[in-house]
PDB file of C-alpha atoms in Angstrom:
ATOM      1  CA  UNK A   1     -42.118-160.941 -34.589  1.00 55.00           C
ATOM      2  CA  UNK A   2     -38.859-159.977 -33.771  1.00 50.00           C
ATOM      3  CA  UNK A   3     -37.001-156.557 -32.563  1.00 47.00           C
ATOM      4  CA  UNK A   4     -33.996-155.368 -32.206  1.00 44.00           C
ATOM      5  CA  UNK A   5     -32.665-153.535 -29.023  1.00 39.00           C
ATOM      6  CA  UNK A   6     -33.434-149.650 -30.259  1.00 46.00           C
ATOM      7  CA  UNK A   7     -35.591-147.649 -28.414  1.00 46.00           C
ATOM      8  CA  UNK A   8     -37.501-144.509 -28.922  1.00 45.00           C
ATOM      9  CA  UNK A   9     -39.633-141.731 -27.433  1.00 52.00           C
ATOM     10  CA  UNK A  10     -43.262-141.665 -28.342  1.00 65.00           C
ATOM     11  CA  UNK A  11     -42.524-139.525 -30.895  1.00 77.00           C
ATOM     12  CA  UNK A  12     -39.775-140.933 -32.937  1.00 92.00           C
ATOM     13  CA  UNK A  13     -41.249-142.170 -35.934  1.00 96.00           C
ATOM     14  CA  UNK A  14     -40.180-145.833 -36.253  1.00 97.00           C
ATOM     15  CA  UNK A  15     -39.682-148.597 -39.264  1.00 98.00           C
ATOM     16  CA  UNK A  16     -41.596-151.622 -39.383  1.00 98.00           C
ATOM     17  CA  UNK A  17     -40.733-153.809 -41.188  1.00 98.00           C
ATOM     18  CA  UNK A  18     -42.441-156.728 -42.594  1.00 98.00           C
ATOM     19  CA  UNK A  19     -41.546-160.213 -45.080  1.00 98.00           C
ATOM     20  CA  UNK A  20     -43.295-162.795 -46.382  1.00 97.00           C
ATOM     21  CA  UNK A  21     -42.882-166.191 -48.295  1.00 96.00           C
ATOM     22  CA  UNK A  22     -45.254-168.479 -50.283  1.00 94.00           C
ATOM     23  CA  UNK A  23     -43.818-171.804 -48.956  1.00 93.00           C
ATOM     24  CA  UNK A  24     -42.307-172.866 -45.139  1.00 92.00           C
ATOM     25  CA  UNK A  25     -39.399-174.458 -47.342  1.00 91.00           C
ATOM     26  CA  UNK A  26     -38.389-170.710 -48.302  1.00 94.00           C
ATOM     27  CA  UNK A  27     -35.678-168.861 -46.356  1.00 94.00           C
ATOM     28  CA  UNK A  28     -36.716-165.133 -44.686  1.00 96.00           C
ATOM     29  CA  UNK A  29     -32.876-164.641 -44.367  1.00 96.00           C
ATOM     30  CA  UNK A  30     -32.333-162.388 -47.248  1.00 96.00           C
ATOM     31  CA  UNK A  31     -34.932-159.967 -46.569  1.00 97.00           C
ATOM     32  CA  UNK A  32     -34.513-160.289 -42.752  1.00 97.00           C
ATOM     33  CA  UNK A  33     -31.467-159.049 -43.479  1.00 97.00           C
ATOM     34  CA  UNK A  34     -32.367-156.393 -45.660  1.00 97.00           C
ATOM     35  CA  UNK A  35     -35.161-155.298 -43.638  1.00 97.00           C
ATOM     36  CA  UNK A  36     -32.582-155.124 -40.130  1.00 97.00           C
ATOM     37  CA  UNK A  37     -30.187-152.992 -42.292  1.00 97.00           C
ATOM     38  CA  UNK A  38     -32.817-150.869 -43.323  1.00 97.00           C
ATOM     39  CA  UNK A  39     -33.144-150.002 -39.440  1.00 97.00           C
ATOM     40  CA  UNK A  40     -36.563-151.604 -38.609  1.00 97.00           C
ATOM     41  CA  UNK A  41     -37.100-151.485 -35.280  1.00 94.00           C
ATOM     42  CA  UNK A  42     -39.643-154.416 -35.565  1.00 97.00           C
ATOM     43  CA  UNK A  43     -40.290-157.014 -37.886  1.00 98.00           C
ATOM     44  CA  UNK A  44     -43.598-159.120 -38.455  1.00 98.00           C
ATOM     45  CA  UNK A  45     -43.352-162.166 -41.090  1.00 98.00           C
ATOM     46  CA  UNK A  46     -45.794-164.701 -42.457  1.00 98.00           C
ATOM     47  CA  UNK A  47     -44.392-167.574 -43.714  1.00 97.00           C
ATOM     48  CA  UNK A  48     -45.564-170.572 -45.584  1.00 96.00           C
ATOM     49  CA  UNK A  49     -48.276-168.166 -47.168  1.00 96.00           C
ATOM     50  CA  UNK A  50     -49.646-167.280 -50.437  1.00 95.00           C
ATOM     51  CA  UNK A  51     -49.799-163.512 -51.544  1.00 95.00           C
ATOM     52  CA  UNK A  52     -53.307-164.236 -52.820  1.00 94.00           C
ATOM     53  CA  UNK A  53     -54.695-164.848 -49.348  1.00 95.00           C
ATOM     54  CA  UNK A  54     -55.918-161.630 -47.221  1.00 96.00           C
ATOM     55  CA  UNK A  55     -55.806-160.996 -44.355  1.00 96.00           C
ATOM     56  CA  UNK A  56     -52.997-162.538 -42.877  1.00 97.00           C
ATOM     57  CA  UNK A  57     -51.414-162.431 -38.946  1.00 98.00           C
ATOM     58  CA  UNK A  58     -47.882-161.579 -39.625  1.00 98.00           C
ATOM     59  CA  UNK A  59     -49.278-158.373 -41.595  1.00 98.00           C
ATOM     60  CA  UNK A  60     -52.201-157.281 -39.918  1.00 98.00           C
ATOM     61  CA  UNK A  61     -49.830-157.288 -36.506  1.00 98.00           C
ATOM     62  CA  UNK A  62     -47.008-155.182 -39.084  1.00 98.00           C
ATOM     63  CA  UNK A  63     -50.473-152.733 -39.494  1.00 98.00           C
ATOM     64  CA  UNK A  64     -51.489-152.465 -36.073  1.00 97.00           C
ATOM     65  CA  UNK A  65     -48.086-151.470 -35.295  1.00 97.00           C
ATOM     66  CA  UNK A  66     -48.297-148.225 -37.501  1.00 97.00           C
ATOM     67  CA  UNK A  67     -48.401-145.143 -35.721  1.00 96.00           C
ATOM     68  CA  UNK A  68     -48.465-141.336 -37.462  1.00 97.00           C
ATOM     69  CA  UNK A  69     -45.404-141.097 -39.370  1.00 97.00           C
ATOM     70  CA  UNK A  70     -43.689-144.854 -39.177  1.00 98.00           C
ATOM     71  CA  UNK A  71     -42.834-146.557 -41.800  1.00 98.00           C
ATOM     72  CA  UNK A  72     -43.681-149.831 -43.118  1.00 98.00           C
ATOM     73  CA  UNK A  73     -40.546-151.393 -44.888  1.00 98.00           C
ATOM     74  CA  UNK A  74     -41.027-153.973 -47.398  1.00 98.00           C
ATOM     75  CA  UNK A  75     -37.683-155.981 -49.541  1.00 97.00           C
ATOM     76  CA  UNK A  76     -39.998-155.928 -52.652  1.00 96.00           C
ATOM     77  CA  UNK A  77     -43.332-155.127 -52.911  1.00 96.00           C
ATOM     78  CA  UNK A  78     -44.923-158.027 -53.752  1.00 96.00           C
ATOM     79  CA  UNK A  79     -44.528-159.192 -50.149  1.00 97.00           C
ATOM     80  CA  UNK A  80     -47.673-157.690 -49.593  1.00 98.00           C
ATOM     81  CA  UNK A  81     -49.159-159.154 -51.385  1.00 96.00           C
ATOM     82  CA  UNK A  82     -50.680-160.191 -55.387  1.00 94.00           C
ATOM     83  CA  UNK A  83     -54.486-159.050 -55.485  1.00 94.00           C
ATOM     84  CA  UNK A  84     -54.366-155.340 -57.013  1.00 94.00           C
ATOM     85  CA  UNK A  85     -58.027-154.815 -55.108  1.00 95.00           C
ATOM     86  CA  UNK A  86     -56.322-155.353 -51.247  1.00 96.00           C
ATOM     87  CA  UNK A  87     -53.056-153.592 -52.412  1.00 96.00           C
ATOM     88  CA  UNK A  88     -55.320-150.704 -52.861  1.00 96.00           C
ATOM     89  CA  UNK A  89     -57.166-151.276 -49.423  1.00 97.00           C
ATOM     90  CA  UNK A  90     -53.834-151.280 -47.880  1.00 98.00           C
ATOM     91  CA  UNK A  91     -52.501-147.982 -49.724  1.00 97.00           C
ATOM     92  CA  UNK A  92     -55.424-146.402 -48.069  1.00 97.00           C
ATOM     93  CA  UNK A  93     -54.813-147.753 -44.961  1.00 98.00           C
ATOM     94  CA  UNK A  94     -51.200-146.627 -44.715  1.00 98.00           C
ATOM     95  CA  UNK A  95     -52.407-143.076 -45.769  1.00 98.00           C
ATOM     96  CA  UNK A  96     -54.742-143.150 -43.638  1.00 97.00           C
ATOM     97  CA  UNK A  97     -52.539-143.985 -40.554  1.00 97.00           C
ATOM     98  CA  UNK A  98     -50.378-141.705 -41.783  1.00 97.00           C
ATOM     99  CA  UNK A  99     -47.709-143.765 -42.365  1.00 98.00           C
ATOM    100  CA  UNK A 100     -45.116-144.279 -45.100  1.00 98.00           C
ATOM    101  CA  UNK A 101     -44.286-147.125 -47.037  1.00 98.00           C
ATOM    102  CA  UNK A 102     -40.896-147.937 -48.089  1.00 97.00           C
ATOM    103  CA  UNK A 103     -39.646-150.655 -50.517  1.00 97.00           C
ATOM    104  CA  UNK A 104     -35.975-151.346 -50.440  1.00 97.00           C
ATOM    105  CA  UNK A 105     -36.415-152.621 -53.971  1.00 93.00           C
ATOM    106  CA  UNK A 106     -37.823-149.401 -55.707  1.00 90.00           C
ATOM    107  CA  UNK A 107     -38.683-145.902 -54.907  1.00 89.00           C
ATOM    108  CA  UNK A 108     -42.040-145.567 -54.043  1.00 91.00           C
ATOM    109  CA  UNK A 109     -43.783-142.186 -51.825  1.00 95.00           C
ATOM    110  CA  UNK A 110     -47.039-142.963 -51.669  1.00 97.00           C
ATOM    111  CA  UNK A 111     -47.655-139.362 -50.773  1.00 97.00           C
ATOM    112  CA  UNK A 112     -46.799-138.517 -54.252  1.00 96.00           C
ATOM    113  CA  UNK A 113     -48.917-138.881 -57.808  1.00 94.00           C
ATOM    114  CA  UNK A 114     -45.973-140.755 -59.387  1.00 93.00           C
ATOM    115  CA  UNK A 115     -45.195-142.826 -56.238  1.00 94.00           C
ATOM    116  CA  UNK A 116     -48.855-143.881 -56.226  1.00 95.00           C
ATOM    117  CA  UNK A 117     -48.744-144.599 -59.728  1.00 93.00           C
ATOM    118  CA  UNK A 118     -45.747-146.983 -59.370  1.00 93.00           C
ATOM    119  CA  UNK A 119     -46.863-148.988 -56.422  1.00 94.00           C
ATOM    120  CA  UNK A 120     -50.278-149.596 -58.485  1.00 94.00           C
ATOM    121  CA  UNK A 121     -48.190-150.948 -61.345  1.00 92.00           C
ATOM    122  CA  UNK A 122     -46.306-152.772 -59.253  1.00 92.00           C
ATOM    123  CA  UNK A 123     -49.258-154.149 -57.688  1.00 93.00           C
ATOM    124  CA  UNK A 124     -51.020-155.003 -61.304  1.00 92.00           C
ATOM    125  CA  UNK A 125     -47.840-156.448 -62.123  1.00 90.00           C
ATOM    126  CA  UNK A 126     -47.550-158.546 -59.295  1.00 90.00           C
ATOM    127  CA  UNK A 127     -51.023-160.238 -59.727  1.00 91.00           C
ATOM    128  CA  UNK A 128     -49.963-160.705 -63.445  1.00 88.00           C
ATOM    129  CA  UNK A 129     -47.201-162.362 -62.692  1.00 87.00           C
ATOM    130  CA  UNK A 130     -49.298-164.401 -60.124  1.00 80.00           C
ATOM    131  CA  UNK A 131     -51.649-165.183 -62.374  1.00 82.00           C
ATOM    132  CA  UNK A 132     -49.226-166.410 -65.084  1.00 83.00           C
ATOM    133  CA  UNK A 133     -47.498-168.675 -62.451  1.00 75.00           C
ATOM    134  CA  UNK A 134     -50.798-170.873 -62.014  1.00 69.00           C
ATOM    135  CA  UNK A 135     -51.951-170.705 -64.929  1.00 74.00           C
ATOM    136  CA  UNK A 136     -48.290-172.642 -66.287  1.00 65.00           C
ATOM    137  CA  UNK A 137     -48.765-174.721 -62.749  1.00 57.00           C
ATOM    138  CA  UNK A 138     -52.498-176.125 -63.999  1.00 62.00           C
ATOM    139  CA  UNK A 139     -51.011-176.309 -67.903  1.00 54.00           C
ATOM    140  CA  UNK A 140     -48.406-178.788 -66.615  1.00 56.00           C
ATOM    141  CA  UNK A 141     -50.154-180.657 -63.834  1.00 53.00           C
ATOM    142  CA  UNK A 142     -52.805-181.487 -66.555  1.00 56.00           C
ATOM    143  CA  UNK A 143     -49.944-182.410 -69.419  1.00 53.00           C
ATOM    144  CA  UNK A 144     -48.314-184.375 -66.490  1.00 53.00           C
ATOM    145  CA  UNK A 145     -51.690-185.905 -65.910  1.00 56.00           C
ATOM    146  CA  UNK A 146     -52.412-186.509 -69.756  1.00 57.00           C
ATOM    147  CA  UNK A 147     -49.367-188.337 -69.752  1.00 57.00           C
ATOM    148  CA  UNK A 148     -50.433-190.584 -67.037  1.00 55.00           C
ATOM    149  CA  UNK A 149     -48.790-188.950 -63.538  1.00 52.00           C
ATOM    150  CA  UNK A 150     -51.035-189.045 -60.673  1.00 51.00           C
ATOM    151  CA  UNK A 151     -51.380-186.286 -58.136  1.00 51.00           C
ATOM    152  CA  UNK A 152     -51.984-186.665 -54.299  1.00 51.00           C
ATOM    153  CA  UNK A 153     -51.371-189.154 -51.597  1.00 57.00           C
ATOM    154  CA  UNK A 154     -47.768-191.265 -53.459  1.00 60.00           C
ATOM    155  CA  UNK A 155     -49.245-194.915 -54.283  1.00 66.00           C
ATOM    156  CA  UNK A 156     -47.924-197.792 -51.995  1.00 71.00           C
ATOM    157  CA  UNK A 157     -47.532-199.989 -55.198  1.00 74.00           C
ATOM    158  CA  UNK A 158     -47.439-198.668 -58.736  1.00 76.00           C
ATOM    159  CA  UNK A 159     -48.885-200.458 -61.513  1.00 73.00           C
ATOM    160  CA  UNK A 160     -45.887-201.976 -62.552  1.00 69.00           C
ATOM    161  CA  UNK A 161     -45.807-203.460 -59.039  1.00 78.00           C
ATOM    162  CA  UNK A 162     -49.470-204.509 -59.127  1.00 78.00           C
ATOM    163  CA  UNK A 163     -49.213-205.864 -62.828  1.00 74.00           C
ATOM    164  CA  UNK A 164     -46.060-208.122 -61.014  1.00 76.00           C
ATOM    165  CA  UNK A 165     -48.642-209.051 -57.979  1.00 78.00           C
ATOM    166  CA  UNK A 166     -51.417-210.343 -60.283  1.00 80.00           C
ATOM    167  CA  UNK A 167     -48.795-212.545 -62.244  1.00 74.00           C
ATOM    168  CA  UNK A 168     -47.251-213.823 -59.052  1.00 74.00           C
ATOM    169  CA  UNK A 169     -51.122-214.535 -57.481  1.00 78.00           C
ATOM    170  CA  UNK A 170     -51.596-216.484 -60.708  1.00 74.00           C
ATOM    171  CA  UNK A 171     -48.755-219.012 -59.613  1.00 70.00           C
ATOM    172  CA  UNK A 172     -49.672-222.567 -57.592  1.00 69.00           C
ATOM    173  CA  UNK A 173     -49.907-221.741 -53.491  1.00 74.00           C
ATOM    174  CA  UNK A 174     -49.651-218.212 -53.750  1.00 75.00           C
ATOM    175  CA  UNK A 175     -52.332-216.175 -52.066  1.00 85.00           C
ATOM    176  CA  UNK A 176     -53.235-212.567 -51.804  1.00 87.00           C
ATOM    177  CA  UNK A 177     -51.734-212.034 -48.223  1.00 88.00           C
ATOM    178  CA  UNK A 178     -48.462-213.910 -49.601  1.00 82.00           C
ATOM    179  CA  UNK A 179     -48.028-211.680 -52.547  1.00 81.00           C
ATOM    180  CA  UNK A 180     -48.666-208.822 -50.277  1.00 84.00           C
ATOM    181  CA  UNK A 181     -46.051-209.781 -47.619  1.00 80.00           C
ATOM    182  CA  UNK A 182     -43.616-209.778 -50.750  1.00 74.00           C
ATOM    183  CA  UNK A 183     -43.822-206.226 -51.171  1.00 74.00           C
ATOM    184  CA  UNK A 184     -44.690-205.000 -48.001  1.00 81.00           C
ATOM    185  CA  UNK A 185     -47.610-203.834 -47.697  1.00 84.00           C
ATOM    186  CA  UNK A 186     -51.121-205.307 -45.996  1.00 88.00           C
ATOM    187  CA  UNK A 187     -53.292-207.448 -48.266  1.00 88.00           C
ATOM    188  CA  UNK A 188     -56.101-205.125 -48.526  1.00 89.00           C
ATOM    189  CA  UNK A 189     -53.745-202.224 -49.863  1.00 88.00           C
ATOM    190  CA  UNK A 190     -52.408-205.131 -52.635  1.00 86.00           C
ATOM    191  CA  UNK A 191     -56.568-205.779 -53.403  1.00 89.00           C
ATOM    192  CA  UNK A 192     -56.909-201.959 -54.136  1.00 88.00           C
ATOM    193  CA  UNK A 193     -54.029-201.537 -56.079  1.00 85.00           C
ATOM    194  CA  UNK A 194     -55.338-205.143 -58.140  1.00 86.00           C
ATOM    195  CA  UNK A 195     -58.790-203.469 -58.363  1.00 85.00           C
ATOM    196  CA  UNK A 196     -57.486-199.786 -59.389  1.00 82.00           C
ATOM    197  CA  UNK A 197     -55.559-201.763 -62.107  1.00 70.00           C
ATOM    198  CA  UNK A 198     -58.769-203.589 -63.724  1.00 75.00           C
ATOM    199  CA  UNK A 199     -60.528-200.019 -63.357  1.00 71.00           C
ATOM    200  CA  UNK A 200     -57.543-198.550 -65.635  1.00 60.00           C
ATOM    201  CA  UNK A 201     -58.343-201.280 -68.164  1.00 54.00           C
ATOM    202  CA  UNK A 202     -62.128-200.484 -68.550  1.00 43.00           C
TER     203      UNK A 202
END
């Protein structure tokens, strides 16, 4: 969390304002930024997670925050998140705190029939959009994959590497923990990479 030095009676209604991105390799500057402009007088942040994944700290601190009348401020709505069924849960949850929501992005009253309206199309469009997104990340991890890429832990010898060991272990005094020693690595990582290679052949 972090706050900046305004102060208020019990009964100044006060912004809070919360951000969020998907990776830790994403900058909160912008909308930290946007969201200290806006006035906040608090701001709560999760970073590094998904909008799919409820509940998280940063927002359920934002939340407990509310009082009667504060605000929660938002950059864009889909910082709250990408599942239209906890959207709605937390709709009723601002409503029911009596609290606002603002997005700096878009109108949006939720004490209205047509503010209502928009944050639920926001929120089906923001699942939409998240659903799209994995569905292109699974089409091309599985072309990649077709094509012969390999996911997870980055080999310590690629076949090309392994195809050079074999021919090299096929030469006069030249032994498995020689070979290895010629491209770094120990000779039981060489043997797997020689074994995974005849398994890729079968």
């Amino acid at each position: 969390m972090s706050a900046n030095s305004k102060t208020t009676t019990d009964k100044t209604p006060r912004k809070i304002g919360y951000m969020r991105v998907s990776t830790k390799r994403q900058s909160l500057v912008m909308q930290r930024a946007a969201l200290k402009n806006a006035g906040c007088h608090a701001i709560y942040y999760d970073r590094g997670v998904s909008g799919k994944v409820f509940p998280r700290k940063g927002l359920h601190k934002a939340f407990s925050a509310l009082r009667s009348g504060d605000s929660l401020i938002v950059y864009k709505q889909d910082r709250l998140g990408r599942i239209v069924l906890e959207l709605e849960k937390l709709l009723h949850d601002l409503m029911g705190r009596g609290a606002h929501l603002l997005v700096l992005s878009q109108p949006c009253d939720i004490y209205t029939a047509g503010g209502r309206f928009s944050y639920r199309l926001h929120a089906v469009l923001a699942e939409h959009e998240s659903d799209i997104t994995s569905e292109r990340t699974k089409d091309g991890m599985g072309s990649r994959k077709a094509a012969g890429s390999r996911f997870g832990r980055k080999l310590k010898l690629t076949d090309e590497q392994a195809l050079a060991a074999k021919a090299m272990l096929a030469l006069p005094d030249m032994s498995l923990t020689k070979v290895a020693a010629v491209f770094c690595v120990s000779a039981n990582t060489l043997k797997r990479a020689l074994d995974r290679l005849e398994s890729e052949r079968v």
